Coordinates of C-alpha atoms in Angstrom, one line a residue:
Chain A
X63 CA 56.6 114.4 110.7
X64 CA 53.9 115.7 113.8
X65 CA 54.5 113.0 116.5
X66 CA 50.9 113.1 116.5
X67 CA 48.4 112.1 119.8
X68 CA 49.3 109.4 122.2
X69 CA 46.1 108.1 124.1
X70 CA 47.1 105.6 126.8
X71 CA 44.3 103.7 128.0
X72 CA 42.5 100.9 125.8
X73 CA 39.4 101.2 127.6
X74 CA 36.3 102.7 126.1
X75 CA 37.1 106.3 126.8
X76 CA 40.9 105.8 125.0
X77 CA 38.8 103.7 122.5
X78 CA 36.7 106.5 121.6
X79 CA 39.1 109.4 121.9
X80 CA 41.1 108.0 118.7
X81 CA 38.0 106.6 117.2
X82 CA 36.2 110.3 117.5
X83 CA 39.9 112.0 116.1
X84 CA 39.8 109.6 112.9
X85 CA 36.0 110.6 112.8
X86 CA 36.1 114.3 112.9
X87 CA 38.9 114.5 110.3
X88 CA 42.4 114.5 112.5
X89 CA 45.3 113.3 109.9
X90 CA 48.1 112.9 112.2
X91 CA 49.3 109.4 114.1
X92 CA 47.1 108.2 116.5
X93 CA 48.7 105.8 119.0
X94 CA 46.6 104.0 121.6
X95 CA 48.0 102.1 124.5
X96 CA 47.5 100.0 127.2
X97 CA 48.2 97.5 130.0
X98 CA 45.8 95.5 128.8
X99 CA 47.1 92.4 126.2
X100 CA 43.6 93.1 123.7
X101 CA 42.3 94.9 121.3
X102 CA 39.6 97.8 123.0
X103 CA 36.4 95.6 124.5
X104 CA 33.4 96.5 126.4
X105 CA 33.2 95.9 130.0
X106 CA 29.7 95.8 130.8
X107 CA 29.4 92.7 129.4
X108 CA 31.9 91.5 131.8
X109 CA 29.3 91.3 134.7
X110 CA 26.3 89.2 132.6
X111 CA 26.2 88.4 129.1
X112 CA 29.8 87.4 129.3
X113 CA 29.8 84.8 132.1
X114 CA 26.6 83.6 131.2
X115 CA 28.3 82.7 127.7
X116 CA 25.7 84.5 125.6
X117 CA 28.9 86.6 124.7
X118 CA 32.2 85.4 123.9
X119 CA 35.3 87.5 123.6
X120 CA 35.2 88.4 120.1
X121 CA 31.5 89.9 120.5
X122 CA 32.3 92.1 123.2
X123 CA 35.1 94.2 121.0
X124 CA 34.4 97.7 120.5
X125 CA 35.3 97.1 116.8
X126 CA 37.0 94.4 114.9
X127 CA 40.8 94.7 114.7
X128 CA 41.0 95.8 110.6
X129 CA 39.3 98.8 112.1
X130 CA 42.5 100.0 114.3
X131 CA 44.3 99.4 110.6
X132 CA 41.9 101.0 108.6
X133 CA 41.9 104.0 110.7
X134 CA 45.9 104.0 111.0
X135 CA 45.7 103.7 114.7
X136 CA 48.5 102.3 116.4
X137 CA 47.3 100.2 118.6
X138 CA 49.8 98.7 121.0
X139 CA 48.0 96.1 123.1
X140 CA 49.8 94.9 126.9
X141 CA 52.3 97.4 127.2
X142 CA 52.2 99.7 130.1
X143 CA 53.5 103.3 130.7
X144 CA 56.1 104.1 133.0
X145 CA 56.7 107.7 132.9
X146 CA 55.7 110.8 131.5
X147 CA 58.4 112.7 130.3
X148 CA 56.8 116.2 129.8
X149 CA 60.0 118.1 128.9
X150 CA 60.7 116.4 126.4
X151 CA 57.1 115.4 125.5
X152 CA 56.9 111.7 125.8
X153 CA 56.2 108.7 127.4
X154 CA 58.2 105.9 128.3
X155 CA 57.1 102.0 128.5
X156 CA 57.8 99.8 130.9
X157 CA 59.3 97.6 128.8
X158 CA 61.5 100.0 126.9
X159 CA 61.2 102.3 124.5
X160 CA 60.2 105.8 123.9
X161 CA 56.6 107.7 122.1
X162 CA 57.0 111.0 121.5
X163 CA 53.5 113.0 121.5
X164 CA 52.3 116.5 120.6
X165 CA 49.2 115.7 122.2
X166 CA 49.0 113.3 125.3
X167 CA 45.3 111.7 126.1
X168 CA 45.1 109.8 129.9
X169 CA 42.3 107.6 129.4
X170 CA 43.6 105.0 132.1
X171 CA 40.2 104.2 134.4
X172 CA 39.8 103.2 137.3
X173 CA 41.3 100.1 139.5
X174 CA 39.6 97.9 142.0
X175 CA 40.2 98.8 145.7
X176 CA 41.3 95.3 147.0
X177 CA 40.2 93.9 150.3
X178 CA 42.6 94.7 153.2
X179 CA 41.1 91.8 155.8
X180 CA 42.2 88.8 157.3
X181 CA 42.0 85.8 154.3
X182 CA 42.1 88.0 151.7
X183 CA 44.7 86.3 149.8
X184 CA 42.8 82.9 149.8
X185 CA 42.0 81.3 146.7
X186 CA 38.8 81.9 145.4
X187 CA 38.5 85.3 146.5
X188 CA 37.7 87.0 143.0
X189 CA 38.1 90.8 141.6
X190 CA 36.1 91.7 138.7
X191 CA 37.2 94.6 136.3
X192 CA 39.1 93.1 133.1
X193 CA 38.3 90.4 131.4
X194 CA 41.2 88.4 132.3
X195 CA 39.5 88.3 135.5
X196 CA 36.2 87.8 133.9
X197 CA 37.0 84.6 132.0
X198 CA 38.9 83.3 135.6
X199 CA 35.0 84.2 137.3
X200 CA 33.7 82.6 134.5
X201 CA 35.6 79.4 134.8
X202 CA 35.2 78.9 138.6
X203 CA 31.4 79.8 138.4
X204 CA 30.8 76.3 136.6
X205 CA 32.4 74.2 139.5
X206 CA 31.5 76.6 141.8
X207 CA 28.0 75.6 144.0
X208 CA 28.1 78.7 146.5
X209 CA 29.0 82.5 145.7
X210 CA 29.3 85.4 147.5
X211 CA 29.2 89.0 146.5
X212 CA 30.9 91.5 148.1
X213 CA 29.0 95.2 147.3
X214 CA 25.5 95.2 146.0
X215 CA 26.4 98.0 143.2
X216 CA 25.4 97.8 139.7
X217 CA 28.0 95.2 138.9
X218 CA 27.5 93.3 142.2
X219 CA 24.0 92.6 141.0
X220 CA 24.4 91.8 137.7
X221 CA 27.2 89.1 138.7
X222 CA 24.5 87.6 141.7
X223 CA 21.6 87.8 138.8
X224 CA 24.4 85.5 136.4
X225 CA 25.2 83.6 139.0
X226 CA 22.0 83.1 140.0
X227 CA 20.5 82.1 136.6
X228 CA 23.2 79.7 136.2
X229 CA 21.5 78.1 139.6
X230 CA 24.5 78.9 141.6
X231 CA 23.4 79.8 145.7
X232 CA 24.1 83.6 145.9
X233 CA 24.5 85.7 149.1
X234 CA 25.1 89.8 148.0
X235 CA 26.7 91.3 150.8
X236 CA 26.5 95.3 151.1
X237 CA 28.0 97.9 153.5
X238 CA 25.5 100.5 153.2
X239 CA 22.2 99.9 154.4
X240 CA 20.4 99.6 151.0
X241 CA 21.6 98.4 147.5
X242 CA 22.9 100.5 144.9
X243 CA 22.8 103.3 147.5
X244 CA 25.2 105.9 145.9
X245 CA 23.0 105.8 142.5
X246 CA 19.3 105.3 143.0
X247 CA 16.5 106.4 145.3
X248 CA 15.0 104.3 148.3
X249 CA 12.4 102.9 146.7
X250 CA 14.0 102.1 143.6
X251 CA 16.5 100.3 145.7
X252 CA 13.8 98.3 147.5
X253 CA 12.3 97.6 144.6
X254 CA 16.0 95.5 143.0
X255 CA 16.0 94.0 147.1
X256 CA 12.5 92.4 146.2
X257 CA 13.3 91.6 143.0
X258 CA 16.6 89.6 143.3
X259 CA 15.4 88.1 146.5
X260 CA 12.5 87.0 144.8
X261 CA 14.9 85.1 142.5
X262 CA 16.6 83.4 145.7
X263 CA 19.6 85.5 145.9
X264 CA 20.3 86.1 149.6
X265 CA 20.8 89.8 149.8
X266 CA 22.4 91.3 153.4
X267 CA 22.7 95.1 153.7
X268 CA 24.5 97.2 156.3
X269 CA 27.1 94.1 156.6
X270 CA 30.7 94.8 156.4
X271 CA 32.7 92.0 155.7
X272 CA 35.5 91.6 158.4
X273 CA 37.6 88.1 157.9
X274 CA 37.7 85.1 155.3
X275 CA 38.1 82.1 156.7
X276 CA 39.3 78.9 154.4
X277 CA 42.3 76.7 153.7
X278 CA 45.1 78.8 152.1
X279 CA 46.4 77.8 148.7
X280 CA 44.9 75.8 146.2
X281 CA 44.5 72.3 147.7
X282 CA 41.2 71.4 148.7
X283 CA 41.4 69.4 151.4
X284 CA 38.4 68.4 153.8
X285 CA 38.6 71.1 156.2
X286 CA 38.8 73.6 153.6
X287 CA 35.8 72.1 151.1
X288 CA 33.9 72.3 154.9
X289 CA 34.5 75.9 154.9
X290 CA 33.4 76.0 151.0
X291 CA 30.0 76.4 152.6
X292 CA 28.0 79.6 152.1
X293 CA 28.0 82.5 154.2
X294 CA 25.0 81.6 155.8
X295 CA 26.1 77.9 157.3
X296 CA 29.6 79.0 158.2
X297 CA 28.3 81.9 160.6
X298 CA 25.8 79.2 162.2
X299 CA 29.1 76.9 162.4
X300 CA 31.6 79.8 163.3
X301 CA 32.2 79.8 167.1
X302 CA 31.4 83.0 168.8
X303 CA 35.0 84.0 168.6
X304 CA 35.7 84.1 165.2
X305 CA 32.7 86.6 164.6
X306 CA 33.7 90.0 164.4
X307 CA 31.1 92.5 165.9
X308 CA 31.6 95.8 164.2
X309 CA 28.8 96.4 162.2
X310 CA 29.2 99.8 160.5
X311 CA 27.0 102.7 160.4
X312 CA 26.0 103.9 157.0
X313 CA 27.8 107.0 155.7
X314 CA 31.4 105.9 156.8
X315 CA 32.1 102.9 155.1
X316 CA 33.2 104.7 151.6
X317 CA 35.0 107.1 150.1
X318 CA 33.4 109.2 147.4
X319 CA 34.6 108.8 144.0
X320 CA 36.1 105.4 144.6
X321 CA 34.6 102.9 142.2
X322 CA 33.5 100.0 144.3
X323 CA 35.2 96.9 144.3
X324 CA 33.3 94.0 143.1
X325 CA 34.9 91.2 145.1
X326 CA 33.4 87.4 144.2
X327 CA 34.3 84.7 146.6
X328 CA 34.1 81.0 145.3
X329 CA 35.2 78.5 147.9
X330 CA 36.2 80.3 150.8
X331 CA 34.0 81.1 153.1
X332 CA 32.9 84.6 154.3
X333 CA 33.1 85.5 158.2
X334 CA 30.2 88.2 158.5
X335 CA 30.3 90.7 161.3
X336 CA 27.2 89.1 163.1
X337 CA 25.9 85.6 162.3
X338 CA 23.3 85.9 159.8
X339 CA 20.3 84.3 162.2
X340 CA 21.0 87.6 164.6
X341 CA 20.3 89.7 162.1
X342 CA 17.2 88.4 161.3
X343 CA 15.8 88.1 164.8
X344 CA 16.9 91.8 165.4
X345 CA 14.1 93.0 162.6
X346 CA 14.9 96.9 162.0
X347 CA 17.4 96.6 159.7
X348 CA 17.7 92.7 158.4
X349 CA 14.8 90.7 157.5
X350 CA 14.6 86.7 157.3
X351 CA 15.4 86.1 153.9
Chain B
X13 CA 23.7 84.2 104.0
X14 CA 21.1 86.6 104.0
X15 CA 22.4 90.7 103.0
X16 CA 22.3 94.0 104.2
X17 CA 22.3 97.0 102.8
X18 CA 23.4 99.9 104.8
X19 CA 22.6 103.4 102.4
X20 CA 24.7 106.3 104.5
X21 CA 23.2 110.0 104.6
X22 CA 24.8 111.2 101.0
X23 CA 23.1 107.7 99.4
X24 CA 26.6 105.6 99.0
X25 CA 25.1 102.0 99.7
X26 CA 27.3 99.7 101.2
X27 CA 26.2 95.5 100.8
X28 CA 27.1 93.2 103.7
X29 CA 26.6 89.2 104.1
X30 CA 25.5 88.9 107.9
X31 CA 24.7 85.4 109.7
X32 CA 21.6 84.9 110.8
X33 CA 21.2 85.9 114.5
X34 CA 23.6 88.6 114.3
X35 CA 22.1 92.4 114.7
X36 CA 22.2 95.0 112.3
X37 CA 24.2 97.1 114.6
X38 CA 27.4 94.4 115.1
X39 CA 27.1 93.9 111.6
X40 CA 28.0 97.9 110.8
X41 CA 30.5 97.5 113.5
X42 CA 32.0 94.2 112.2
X43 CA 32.4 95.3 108.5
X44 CA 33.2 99.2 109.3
X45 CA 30.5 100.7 108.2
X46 CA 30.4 104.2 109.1
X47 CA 27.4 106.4 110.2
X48 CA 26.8 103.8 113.4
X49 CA 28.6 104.2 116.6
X50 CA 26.4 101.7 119.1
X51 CA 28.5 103.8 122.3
X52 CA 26.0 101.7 124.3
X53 CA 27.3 98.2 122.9
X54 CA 24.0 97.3 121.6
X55 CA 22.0 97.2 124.9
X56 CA 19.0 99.4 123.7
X57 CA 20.4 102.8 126.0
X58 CA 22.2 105.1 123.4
X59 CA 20.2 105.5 120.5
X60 CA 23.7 105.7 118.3
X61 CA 22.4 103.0 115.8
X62 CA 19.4 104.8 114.9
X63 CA 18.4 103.7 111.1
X64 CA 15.1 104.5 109.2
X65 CA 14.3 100.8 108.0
X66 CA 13.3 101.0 104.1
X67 CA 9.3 100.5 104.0
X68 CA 9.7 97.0 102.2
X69 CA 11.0 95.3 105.0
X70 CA 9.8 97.7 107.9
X71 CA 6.1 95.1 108.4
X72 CA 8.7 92.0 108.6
X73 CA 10.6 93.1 112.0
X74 CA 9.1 92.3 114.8
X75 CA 7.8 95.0 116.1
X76 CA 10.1 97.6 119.3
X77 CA 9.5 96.8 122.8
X78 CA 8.7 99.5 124.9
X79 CA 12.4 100.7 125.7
X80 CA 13.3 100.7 121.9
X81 CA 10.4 103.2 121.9
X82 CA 11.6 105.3 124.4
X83 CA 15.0 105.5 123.7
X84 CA 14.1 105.9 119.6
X85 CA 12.6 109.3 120.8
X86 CA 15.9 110.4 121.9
X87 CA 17.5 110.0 118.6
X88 CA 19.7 112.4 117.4
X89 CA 17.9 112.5 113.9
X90 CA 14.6 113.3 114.1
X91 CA 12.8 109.9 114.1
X92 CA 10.3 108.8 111.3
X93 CA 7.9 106.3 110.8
X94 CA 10.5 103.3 110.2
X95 CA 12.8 104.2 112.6
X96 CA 14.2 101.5 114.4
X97 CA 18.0 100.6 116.5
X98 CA 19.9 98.9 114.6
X99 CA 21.0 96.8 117.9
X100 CA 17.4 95.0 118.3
X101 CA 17.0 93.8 114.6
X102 CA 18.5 90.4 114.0
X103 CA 18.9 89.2 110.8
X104 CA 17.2 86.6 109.6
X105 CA 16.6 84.6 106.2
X106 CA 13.4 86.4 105.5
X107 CA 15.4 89.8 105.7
X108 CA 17.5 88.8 103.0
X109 CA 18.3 92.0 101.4
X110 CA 17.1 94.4 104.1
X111 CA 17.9 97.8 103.3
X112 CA 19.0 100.5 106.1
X113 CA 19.4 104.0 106.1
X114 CA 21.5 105.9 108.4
X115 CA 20.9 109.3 109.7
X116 CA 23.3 112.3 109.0
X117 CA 24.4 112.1 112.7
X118 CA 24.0 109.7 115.8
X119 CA 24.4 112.3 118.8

């Protein structure tokens, strides 16, 4: 018996591969696997409809689970790859075990870049990519009264415009001097700066973010529920010292091809490179928003 | 619960109950009904759910928006008259019996 294709990845693109095989007439096993503990979803929901609750986690699968069985595709949900063993042409899982493959698909994605700064590790600092993480955002965004965004991409956006409409205070924080810059023109960028600052989302561009300040942990004590403030009354509290001044030039602060990190901070507090109220009085490149 | 009836190209018709508020599009993808692949997720940006709505029912949908429109003219099919995406018609009581057609191929 052919050992057949072995996709690992249960994301859209390893989703698709085996769906697409079955589809164009391929008879031998299909196995599809991944890290992930469910059956193949749909991320972009992950950023809006999903939070907002107009989706739930059975609407967002790519198709119902009798379709894996219908199509006699193995799918093997939370298991992770360890090695490829291409002598002997198959794959070994973390937990044990061998696959054996004729053909071997690497559908794996991308990962978040985490943040490498001072508070980092606090609670409430967020990464968005998975669902698990999703449904944790999702969770914290009801108790939570003040968000902040770190990257004003695509996802960044859509996760401020959630939050937003759920009347949450929303502060999008991007490196580069515009929003969206890697994907869309100027004025098409302007255009989404208008438009979710129209809204009341508090949009800073050409801000890197250098420190998090808060109470490590999960106890909320005063001092840390003060810090729970937003961006924007922490730097007018932060003493001089504890404001980093290293605002970055545009054009260095990525590396191509990286996916950016979409980093949502609930509770702690954000520690901006300049205090907010500088960069409005400086004109060029921040406005009073 | 109101039906659906999804005909595919080579005219094997296919009945499905579907709650009200659901799309046409989830449906197919619910109850395995081949011929629509939705790759956008049902967000009106792929075109992959194309169906030519049977004349019938066509004056009861509400009629596209303006991005339906545009992205109905970049169909795989050719587009006709009663073409619509599957992803913007939700079901309701008065579309009891609806009956889709499904192109040859989606992209």
């Amino acid at each position: 018996m052919p050992a057949g294709t072995v996709i690992v990845g249960t994301g859209q693109a390893g989703f698709q591969t085996a769906a697409s095989l079955r589809a164009e007439g391929y008879l031998e096993p299909i196995t599809l696997i991944g890290e992930e503990p469910h059956i193949p979803y749909q991320r972009p929901p992950l950023s809006k409809g999903f939070l907002m609750g107009k989706q739930d986690t059975e609407s967002i699968e790519l198709r119902p689970g009798a379709f894996y069985h219908d199509h006699q595709i193995n799918l093997i949900a939370g298991r992770r790859i360890a090695a490829i063993e291409c002598a002997e042409r198959r794959v070994r899982l973390a937990a044990g075990g061998r696959l054996p493959y004729d053909a071997l698909v690497l559908a794996v994605g991308a990962r978040n870049r985490t943040l490498s700064i001072p508070g980092a590790d606090l609670d409430g600092v967020l990464y968005l990519r998975s669902l698990e993480e999703s449904i944790v955002i999702k969770e914290r965004l009801a108790e939570a009264e003040e968000i902040v965004v770190i990257g004003g991409g695509f996802i960044g956006l859509e996760l401020a415009a959630a939050a937003r409409s759920l009347g949450k205070a929303v502060t999008v924080i991007e490196a580069l001097p515009r929003l969206m810059p890697r994907v869309v023109a100027p004025v098409i960028s302007d255009f989404f700066r208008e438009l979710h600052t129209s809204r009341g989302v508090n949009v800073l561009c050409g801000c890197a973010v250098s420190e998090i300040s808060g109470a490590h942990g999960r106890r909320k004590n005063l001092r840390h529920r003060r810090l729970c403030r937003s961006s924007q009354s922490i730097c007018r509290r932060a003493r001089p010292a504890r404001i980093r001044s290293k605002c970055r030039r545009s054009g260095t602060m990525r590396r191509r091809g990286n996916r950016r990190p979409q980093r949502v901070l609930l509770r702690a507090a954000v520690v901006l490179d300049r205090p907010i109220r500088d960069q409005a009085a400086d004109g060029g490149a921040f406005r009073r928003i | 619960m109101p039906k659906v009836i999804y005909v595919s190209a080579n005219g094997a018709a296919r009945e499905v109950e579907v709650p009200v508020g659901m799309t046409v599009m989830a449906a197919a993808l619910k109850n395995g009904v081949d011929g629509i692949l939705a790759e956008c997720g049902g967000v009106c940006m792929c075109s992959t759910c194309h169906v030519y709505v049977d004349e019938k029912f066509f004056s009861k949908l509400p009629p596209a928006k303006d991005t339906e429109e545009a992205v109905l003219d970049i169909a795989a099919e050719e587009r006709q008259p009663t073409s619509r995406l599957s992803c913007q018609i939700k079901v309701t009581e008065d579309l009891d019996g609806l009956i889709v057609r499904l192109p040859e191929k989606q992209r």
